[in-house]
Short mmCIF file of C-alpha atoms in Angstrom, two decimals:
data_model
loop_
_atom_site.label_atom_id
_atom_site.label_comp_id
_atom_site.label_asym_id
_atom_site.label_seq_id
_atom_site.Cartn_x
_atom_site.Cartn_y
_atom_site.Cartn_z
CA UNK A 1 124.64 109.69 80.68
CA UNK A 2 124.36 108.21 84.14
CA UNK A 3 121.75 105.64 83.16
CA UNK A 4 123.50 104.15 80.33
CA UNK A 5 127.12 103.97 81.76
CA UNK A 6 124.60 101.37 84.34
CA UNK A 7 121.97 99.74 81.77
CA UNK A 8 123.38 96.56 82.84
CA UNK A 9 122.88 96.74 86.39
CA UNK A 10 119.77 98.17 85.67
CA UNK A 11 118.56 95.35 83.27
CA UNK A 12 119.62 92.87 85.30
CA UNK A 13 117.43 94.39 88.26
CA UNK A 14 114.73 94.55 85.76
CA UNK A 15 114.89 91.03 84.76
CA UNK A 16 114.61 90.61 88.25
CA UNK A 17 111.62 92.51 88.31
CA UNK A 18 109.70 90.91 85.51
CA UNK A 19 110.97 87.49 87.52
CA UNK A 20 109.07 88.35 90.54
CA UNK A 21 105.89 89.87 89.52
CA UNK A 22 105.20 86.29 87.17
CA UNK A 23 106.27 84.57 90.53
CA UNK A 24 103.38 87.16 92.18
CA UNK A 25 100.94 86.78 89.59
CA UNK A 26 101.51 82.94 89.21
CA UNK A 27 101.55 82.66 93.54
CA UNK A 28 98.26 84.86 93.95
CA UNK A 29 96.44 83.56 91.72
CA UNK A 30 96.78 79.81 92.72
CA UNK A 31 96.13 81.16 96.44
CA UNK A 32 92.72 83.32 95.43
CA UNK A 33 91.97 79.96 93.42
CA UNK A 34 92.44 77.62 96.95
CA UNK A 35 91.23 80.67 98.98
CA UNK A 36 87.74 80.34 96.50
CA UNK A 37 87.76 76.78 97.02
CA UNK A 38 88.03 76.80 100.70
CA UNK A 39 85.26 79.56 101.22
CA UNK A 40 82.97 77.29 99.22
CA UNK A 41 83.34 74.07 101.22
CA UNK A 42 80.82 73.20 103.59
CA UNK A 43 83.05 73.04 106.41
CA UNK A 44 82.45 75.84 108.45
CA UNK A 45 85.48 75.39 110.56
CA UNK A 46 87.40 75.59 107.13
CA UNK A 47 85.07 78.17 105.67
CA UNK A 48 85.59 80.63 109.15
CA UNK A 49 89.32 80.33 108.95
CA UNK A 50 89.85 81.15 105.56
CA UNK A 51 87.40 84.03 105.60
CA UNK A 52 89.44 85.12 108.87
CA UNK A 53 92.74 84.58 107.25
CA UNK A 54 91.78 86.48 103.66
CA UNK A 55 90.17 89.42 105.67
CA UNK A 56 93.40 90.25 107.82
CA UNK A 57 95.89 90.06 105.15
CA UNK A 58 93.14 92.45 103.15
CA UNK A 59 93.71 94.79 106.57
CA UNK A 60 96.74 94.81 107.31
CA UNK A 61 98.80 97.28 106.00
CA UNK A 62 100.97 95.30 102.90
CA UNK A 63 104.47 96.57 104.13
CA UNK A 64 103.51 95.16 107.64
CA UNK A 65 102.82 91.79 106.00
CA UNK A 66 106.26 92.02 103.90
CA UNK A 67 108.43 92.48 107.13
CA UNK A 68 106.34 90.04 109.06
CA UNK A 69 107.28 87.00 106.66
CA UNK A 70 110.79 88.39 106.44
CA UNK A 71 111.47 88.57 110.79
CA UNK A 72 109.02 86.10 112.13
CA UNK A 73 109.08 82.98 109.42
CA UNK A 74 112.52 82.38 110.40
CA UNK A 75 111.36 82.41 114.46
CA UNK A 76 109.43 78.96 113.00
CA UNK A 77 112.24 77.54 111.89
CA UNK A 78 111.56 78.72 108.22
CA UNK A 79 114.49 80.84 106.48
CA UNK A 80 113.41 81.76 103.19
CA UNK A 81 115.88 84.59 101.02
CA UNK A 82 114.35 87.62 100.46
CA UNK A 83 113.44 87.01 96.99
CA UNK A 84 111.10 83.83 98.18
CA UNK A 85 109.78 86.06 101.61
CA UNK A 86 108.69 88.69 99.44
CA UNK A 87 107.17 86.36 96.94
CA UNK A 88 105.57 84.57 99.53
CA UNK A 89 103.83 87.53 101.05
CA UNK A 90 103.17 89.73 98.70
CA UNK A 91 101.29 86.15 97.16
CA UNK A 92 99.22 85.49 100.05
CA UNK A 93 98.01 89.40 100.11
CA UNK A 94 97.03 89.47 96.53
CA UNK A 95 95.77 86.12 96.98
CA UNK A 96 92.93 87.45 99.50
CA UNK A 97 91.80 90.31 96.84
CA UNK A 98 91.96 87.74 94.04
CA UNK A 99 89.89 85.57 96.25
CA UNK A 100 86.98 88.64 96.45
CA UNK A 101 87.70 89.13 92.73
CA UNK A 102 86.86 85.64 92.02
CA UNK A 103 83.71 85.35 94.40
CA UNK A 104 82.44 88.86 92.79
CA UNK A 105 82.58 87.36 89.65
CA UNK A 106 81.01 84.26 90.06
CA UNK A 107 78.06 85.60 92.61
CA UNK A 108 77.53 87.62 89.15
CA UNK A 109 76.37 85.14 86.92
CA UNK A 110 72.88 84.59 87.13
CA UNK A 111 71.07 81.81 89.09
CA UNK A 112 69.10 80.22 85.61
CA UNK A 113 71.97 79.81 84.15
CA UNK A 114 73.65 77.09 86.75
CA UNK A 115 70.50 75.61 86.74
CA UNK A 116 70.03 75.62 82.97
CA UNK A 117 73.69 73.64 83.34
CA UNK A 118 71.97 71.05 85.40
CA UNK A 119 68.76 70.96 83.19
CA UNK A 120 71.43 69.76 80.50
CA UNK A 121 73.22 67.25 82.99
CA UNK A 122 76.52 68.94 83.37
CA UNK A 123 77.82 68.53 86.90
CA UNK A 124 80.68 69.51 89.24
CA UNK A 125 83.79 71.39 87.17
CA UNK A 126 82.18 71.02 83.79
CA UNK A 127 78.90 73.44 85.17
CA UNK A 128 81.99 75.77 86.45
CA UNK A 129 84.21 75.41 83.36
CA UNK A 130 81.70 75.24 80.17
CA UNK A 131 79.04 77.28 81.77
CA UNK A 132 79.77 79.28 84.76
CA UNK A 133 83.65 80.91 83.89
CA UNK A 134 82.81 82.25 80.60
CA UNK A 135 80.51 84.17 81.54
CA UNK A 136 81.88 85.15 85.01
CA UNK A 137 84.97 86.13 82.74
CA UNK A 138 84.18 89.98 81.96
CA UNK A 139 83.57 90.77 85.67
CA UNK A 140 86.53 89.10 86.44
CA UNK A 141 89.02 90.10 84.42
CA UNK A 142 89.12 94.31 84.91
CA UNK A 143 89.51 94.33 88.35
CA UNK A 144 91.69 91.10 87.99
CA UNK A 145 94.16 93.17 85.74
CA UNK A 146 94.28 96.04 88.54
CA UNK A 147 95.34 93.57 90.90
CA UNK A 148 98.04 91.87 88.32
CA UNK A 149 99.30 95.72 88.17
CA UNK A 150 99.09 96.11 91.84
CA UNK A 151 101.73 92.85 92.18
CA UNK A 152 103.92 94.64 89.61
CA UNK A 153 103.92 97.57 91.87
CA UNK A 154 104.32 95.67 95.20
CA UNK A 155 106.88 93.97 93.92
CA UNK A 156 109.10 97.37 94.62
CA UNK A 157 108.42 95.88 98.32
CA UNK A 158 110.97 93.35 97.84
CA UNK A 159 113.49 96.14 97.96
CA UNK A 160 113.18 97.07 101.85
CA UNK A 161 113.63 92.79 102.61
CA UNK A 162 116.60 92.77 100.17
CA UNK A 163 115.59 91.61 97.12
CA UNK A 164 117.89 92.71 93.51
CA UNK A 165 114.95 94.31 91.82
CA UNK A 166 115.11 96.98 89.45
CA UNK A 167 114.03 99.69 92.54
CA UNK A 168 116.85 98.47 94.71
CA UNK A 169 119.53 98.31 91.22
CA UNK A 170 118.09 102.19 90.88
CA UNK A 171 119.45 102.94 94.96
CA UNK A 172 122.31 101.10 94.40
CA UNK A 173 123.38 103.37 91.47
CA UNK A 174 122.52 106.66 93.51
CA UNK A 175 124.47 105.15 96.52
CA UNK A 176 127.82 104.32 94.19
CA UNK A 177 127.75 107.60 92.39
CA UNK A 178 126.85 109.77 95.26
CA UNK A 179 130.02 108.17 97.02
CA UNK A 180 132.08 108.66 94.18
CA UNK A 181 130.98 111.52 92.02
CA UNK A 182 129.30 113.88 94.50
CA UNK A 183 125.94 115.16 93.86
CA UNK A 184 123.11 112.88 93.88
CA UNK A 185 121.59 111.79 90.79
CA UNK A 186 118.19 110.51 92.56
CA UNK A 187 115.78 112.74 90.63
CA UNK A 188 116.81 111.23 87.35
CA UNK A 189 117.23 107.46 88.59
CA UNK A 190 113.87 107.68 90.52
CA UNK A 191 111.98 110.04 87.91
CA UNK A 192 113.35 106.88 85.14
CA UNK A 193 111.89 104.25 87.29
CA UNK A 194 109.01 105.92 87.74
CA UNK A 195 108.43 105.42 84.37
CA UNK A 196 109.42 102.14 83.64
CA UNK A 197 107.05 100.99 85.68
CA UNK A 198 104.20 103.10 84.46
CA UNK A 199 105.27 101.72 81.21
CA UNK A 200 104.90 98.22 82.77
CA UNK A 201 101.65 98.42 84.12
CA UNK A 202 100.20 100.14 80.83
CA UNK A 203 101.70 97.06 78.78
CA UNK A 204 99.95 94.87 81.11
CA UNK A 205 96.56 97.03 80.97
CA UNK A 206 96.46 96.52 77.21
CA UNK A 207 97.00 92.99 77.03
CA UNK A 208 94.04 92.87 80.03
CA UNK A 209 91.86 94.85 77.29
CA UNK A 210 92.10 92.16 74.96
CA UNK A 211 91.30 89.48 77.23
CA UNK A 212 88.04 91.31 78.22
CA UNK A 213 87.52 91.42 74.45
CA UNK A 214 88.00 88.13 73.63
CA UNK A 215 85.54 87.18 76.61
CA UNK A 216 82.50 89.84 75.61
CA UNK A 217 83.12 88.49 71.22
CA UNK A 218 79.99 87.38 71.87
CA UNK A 219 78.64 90.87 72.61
CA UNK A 220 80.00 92.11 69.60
CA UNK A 221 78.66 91.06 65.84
CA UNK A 222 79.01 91.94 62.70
CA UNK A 223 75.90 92.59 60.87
CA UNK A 224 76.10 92.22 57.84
CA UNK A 225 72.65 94.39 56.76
CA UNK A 226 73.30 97.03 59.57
CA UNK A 227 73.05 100.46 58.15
CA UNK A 228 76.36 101.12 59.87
CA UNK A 229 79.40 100.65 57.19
CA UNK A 230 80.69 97.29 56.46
CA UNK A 231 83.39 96.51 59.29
CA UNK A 232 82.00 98.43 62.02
CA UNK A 233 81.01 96.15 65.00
CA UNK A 234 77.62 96.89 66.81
CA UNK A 235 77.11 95.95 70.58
CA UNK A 236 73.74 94.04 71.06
CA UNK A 237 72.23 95.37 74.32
CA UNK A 238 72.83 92.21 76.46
CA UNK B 1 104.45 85.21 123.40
CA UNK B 2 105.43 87.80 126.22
CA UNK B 3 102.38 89.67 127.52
CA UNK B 4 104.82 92.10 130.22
CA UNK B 5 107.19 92.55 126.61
CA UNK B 6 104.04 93.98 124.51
CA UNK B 7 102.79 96.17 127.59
CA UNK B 8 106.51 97.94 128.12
CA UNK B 9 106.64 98.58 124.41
CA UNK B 10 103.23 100.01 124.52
CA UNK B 11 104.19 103.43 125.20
CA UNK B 12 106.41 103.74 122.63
CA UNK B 13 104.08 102.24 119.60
CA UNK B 14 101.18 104.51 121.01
CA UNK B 15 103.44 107.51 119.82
CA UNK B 16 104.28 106.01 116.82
CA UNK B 17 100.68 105.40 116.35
CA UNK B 18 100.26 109.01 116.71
CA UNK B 19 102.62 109.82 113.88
CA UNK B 20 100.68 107.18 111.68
CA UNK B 21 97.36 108.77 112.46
CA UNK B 22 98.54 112.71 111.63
CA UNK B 23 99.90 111.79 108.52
CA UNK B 24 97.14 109.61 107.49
CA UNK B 25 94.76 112.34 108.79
CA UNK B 26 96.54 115.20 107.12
CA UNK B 27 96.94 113.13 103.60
CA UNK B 28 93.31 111.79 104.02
CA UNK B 29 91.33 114.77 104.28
CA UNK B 30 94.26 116.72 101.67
CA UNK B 31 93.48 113.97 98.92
CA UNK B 32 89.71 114.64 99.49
CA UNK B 33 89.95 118.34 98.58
CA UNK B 34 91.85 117.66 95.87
CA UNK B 35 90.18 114.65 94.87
CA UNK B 36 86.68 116.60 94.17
CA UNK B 37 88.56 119.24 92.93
CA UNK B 38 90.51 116.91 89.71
CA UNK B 39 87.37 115.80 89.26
CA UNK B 40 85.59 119.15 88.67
CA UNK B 41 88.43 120.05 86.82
CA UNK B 42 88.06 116.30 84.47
CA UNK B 43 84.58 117.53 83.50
CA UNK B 44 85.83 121.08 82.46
CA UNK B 45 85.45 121.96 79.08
CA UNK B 46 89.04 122.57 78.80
CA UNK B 47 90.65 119.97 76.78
CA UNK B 48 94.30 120.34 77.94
CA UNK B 49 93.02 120.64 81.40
CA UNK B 50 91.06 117.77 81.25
CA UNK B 51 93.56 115.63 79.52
CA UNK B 52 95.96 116.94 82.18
CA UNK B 53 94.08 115.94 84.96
CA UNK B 54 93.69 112.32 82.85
CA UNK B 55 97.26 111.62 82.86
CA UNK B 56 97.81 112.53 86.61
CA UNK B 57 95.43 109.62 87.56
CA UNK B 58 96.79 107.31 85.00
CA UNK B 59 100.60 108.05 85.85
CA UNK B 60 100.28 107.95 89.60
CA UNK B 61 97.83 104.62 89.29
CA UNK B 62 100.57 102.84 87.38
CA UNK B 63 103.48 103.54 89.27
CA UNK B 64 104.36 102.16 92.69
CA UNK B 65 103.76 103.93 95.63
CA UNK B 66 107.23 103.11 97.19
CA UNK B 67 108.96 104.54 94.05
CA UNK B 68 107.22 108.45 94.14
CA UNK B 69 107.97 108.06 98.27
CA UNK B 70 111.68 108.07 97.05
CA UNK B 71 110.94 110.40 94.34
CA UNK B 72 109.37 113.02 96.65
CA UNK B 73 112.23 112.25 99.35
CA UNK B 74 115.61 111.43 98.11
CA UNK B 75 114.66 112.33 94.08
CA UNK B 76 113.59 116.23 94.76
CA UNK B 77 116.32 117.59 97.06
CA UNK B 78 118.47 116.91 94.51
CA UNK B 79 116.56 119.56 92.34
CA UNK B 80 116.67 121.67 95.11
CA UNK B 81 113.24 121.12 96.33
CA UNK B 82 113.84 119.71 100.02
CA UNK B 83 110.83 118.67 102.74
CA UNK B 84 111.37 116.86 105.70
CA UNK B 85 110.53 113.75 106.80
CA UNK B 86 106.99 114.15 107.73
CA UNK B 87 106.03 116.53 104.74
CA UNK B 88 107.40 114.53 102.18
CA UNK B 89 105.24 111.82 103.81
CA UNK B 90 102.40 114.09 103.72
CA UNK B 91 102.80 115.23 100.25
CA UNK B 92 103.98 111.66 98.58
CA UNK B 93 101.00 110.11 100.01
CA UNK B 94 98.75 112.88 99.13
CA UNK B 95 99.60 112.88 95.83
CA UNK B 96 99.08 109.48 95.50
CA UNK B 97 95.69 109.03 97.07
CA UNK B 98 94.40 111.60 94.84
CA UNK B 99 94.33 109.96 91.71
CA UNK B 100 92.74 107.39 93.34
CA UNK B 101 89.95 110.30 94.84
CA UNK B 102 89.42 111.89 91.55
CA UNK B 103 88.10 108.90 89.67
CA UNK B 104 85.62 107.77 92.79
CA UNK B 105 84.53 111.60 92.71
CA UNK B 106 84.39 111.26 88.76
CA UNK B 107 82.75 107.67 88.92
CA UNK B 108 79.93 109.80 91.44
CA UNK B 109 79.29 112.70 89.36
CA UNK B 110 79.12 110.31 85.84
CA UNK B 111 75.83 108.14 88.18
CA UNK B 112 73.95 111.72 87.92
CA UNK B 113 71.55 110.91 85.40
CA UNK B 114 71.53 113.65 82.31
CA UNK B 115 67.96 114.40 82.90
CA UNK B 116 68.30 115.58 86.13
CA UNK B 117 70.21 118.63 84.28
CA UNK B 118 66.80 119.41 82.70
CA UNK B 119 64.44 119.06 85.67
CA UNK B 120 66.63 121.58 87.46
CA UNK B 121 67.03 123.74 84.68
CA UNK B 122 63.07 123.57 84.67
CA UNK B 123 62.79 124.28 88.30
CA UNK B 124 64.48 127.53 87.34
CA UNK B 125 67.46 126.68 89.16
CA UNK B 126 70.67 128.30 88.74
CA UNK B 127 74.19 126.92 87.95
CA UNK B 128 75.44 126.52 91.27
CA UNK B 129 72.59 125.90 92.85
CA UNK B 130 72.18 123.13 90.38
CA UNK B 131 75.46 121.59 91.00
CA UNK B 132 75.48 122.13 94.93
CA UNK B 133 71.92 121.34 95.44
CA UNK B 134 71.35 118.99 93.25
CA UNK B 135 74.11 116.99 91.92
CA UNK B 136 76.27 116.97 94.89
CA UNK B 137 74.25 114.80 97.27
CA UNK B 138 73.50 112.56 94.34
CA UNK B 139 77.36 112.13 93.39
CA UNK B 140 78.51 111.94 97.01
CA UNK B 141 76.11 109.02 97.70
CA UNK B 142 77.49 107.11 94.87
CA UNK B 143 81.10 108.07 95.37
CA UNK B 144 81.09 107.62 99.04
CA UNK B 145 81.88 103.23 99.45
CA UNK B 146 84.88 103.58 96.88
CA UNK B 147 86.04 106.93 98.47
CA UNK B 148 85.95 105.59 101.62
CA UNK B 149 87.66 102.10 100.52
CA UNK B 150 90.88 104.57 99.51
CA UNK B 151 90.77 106.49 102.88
CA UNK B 152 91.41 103.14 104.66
CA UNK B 153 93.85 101.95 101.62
CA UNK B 154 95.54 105.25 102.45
CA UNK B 155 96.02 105.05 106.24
CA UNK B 156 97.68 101.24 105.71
CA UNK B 157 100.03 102.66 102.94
CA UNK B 158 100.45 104.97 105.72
CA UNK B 159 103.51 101.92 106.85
CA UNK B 160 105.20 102.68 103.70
CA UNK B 161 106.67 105.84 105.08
CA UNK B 162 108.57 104.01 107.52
CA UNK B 163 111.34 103.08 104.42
CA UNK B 164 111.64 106.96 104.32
CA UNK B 165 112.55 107.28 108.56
CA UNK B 166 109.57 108.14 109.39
CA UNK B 167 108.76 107.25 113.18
CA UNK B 168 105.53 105.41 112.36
CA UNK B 169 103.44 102.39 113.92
CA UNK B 170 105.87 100.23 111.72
CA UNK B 171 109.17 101.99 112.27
CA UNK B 172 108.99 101.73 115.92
CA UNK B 173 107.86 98.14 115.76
CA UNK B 174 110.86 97.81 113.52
CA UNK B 175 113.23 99.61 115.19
CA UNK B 176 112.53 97.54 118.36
CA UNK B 177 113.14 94.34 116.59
CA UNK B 178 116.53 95.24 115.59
CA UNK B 179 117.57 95.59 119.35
CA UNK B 180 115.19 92.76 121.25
CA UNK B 181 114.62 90.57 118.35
CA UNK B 182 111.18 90.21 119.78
CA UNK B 183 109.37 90.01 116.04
CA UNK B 184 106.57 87.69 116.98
CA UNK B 185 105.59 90.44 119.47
CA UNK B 186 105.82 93.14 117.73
CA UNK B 187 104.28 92.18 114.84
CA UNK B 188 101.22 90.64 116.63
CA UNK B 189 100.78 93.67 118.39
CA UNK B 190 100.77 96.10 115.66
CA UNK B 191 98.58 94.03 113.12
CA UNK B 192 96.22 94.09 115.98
CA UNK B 193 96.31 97.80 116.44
CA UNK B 194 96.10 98.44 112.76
CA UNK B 195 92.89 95.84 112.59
CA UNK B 196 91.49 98.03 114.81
CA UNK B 197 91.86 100.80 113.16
CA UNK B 198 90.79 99.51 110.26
CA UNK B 199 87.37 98.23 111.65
CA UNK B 200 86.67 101.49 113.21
CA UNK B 201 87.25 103.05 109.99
CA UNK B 202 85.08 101.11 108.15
CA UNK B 203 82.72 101.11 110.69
CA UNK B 204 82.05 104.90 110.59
CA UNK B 205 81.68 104.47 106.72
CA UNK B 206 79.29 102.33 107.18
CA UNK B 207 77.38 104.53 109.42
CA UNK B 208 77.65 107.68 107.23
CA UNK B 209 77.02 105.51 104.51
CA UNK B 210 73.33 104.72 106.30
CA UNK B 211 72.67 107.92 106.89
CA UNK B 212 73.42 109.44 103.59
CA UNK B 213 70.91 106.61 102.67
CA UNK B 214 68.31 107.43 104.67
CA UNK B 215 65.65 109.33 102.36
CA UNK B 216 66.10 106.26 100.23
CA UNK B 217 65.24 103.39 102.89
CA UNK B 218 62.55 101.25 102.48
CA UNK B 219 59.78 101.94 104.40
#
């Protein structure tokens, strides 16, 4: 069995993989953190830039952005390996939709409630961290996990640049044995990755599903004299 | 920057523009048929069907788009199943862009309120005319800024064909590069032309968008 006789190669390009999506998700979302931060400021030179800047790299096409860090960063006297191109990119890009993430979610939380946070004399981050987060949370984190899931998939993009991902191991392999064996195993390698990536992205989706939970426990309470058997959780109509 | 460089390679990106724009257009308006379609099927009564249609979305949605391009490409001929260039294009970005149709169609037709059902059924309407009279303008209003948000994701994932050879915006600007190293150029030109496509895109959501809500303005 091809993949076997190459599990190695394969988990080595998949270690690779897990290494550069937590690089992603770590990179995007400090950059739709500062992106949130900028568009907030009063500045408005500050405030247009940004907003220009997060809108383009939301336009432009993602593989145009991947090859532009790769070919014109060096032109500026920055050479970065493929591995740190990609990561830088592919960052900035999913920094921008984190950034309108973010926004949506705090936009959502009503008015009263920031100024019930004054009323009790919080100010500055402890209004944003005690009062306004939690309960921007829930409409933060869905869409948030499609975008974590979206860097896991864009990080297959680092294989055009270069990069030793678990995509890349997979062409590798078809390249070697198609040399040296005749017939091309492609279906099989591509049809595997295909799933391990689906598997991927539904291990992250779960683990996203508990975070919403733990965010909305408040939404959820046992009763103890509900008619409904003992256990059972009942959702109070927010 | 070299203004006389952009306007000699001009020609050339304008017909790889023209590939971008058939294969978008071709995938666009496929994954729309086939979109509403998966989603009438998703409401069937059918349980396999319906699970079937299910586990499309949710396999396509979590795999990456560059992966089923190589799949559809390099994976299939060696089944025996061989396209070329452009139709794999075409049918690798078709299928993907579906899954993503069929849940904004099935997010539109789940906004129809139930009792709507019931005020047809009491206008003595029948089945079809129920669900073309009635519950298609309602679902298409909803579905319409989330369908039209994957029409525009799918003409930019349009420059992911370029991995495959295909002579796109971003394989000529590419291709270029390799022989007159002129990257700043290139790539400033062609984020501009794909911004502008983009905008106009948007743009004419917007104004279908407006008048799909017309009866609804406030007076």
């Amino acid at each position: 069995m091809l993949l076997l006789e190459f599990r190695n190669f394969l988990l080595a390009g998949f270690v690779n993989t897990l290494l550069l999506s937590l690089v992603l998700t770590a990179g995007a979302t400090l950059c739709a953190v500062l992106f949130t931060v900028a568009l907030s400021t009063r500045s408005t030179v500050l405030t247009g830039f940004v907003y220009g800047l997060v809108e383009c790299l939301r336009d432009v096409p993602l593989m145009v952005t991947v090859l532009l860090a790769y070919f014109v960063l060096p032109k500026a006297g920055i050479s970065l390996n493929p591995f740190w191109s990609s990561a830088l990119s592919i960052s900035l890009w999913g920094g921008a939709n984190g950034a309108h993430i973010i926004r949506a979610g705090l936009t959502a939380v009503p008015k009263g409630q920031r100024e019930a946070a004054d009323a009790f004399g919080l100010r500055g981050w402890r209004k944003l961290v005690l009062v306004v987060l939690p309960q921007a949370m829930p409409v933060i984190i869905p869409p948030y996990v499609g975008l974590v899931t979206g860097l896991v998939q864009a990080s297959s993009l680092g294989a055009v640049i270069g990069v030793e991902e678990v995509f890349r191991a997979g062409q590798v392999i078809i390249e070697q044995t198609t040399l040296t064996r005749g017939g091309s195993p492609a279906y099989l390698v591509y049809g595997f990755l295909l799933v391990i990536y689906f598997v991927l992205c539904w291990l992250i989706s779960l683990v996203g599903r508990r975070c919403e939970q733990y965010f909305t426990r408040h939404l959820t309470v046992a009763d103890e004299a509900s008619p409904l058997p003992r256990g059972t959780t009942q959702v109070v109509p927010a | 920057m070299d203004l006389d460089y952009i306007l000699g390679a001009l020609p050339d990106l304008m017909k790889g523009l023209k590939m971008t724009l058939m294969v978008s257009a071709l995938s666009i308006s496929l994954s729309l048929v086939f979109g509403a379609l998966g989603a009438a099927l998703r409401t069937s009564s059918n349980a396999l069907l319906r699970n079937l249609v299910v586990g499309y979305v949710e396999f396509v949605r979590g795999t990456p788009l560059l992966v089923q391009i190589f799949f559809v490409f390099f994976g299939l001929p060696s089944l025996g199943i061989r396209f070329s260039v452009f139709w794999s294009g075409v049918i690798a970005l078709t299928v993907w862009a579906t899954a993503f149709q069929i849940e904004n169609a099935r997010a539109g037709l789940a906004s129809v309120a139930p009792g709507i059902r019931d005020a047809s059924l009491a206008l003595g309407l029948k089945r079809w005319q129920h669900a073309i009279l009635v519950v298609l303008p309602i679902a298409a209003r909803a579905a319409l800024p989330p369908a039209m948000n994957t029409v525009v994701s799918t003409f930019k994932n349009s420059a992911y064909l370029q991995t495959i050879g295909l002579v796109e915006l971003t394989f000529v600007a590419v291709d270029r590069i390799a022989y007159d190293f002129r990257a700043v150029e290139m790539f400033a030109t062609i984020c501009v032309i794909y911004l502008f496509c983009v905008f106009v895109l948007a743009g004419l959501a917007k104004l279908v968008e407006h008048r799909l809500d017309r009866p609804f303005a406030e007076r």
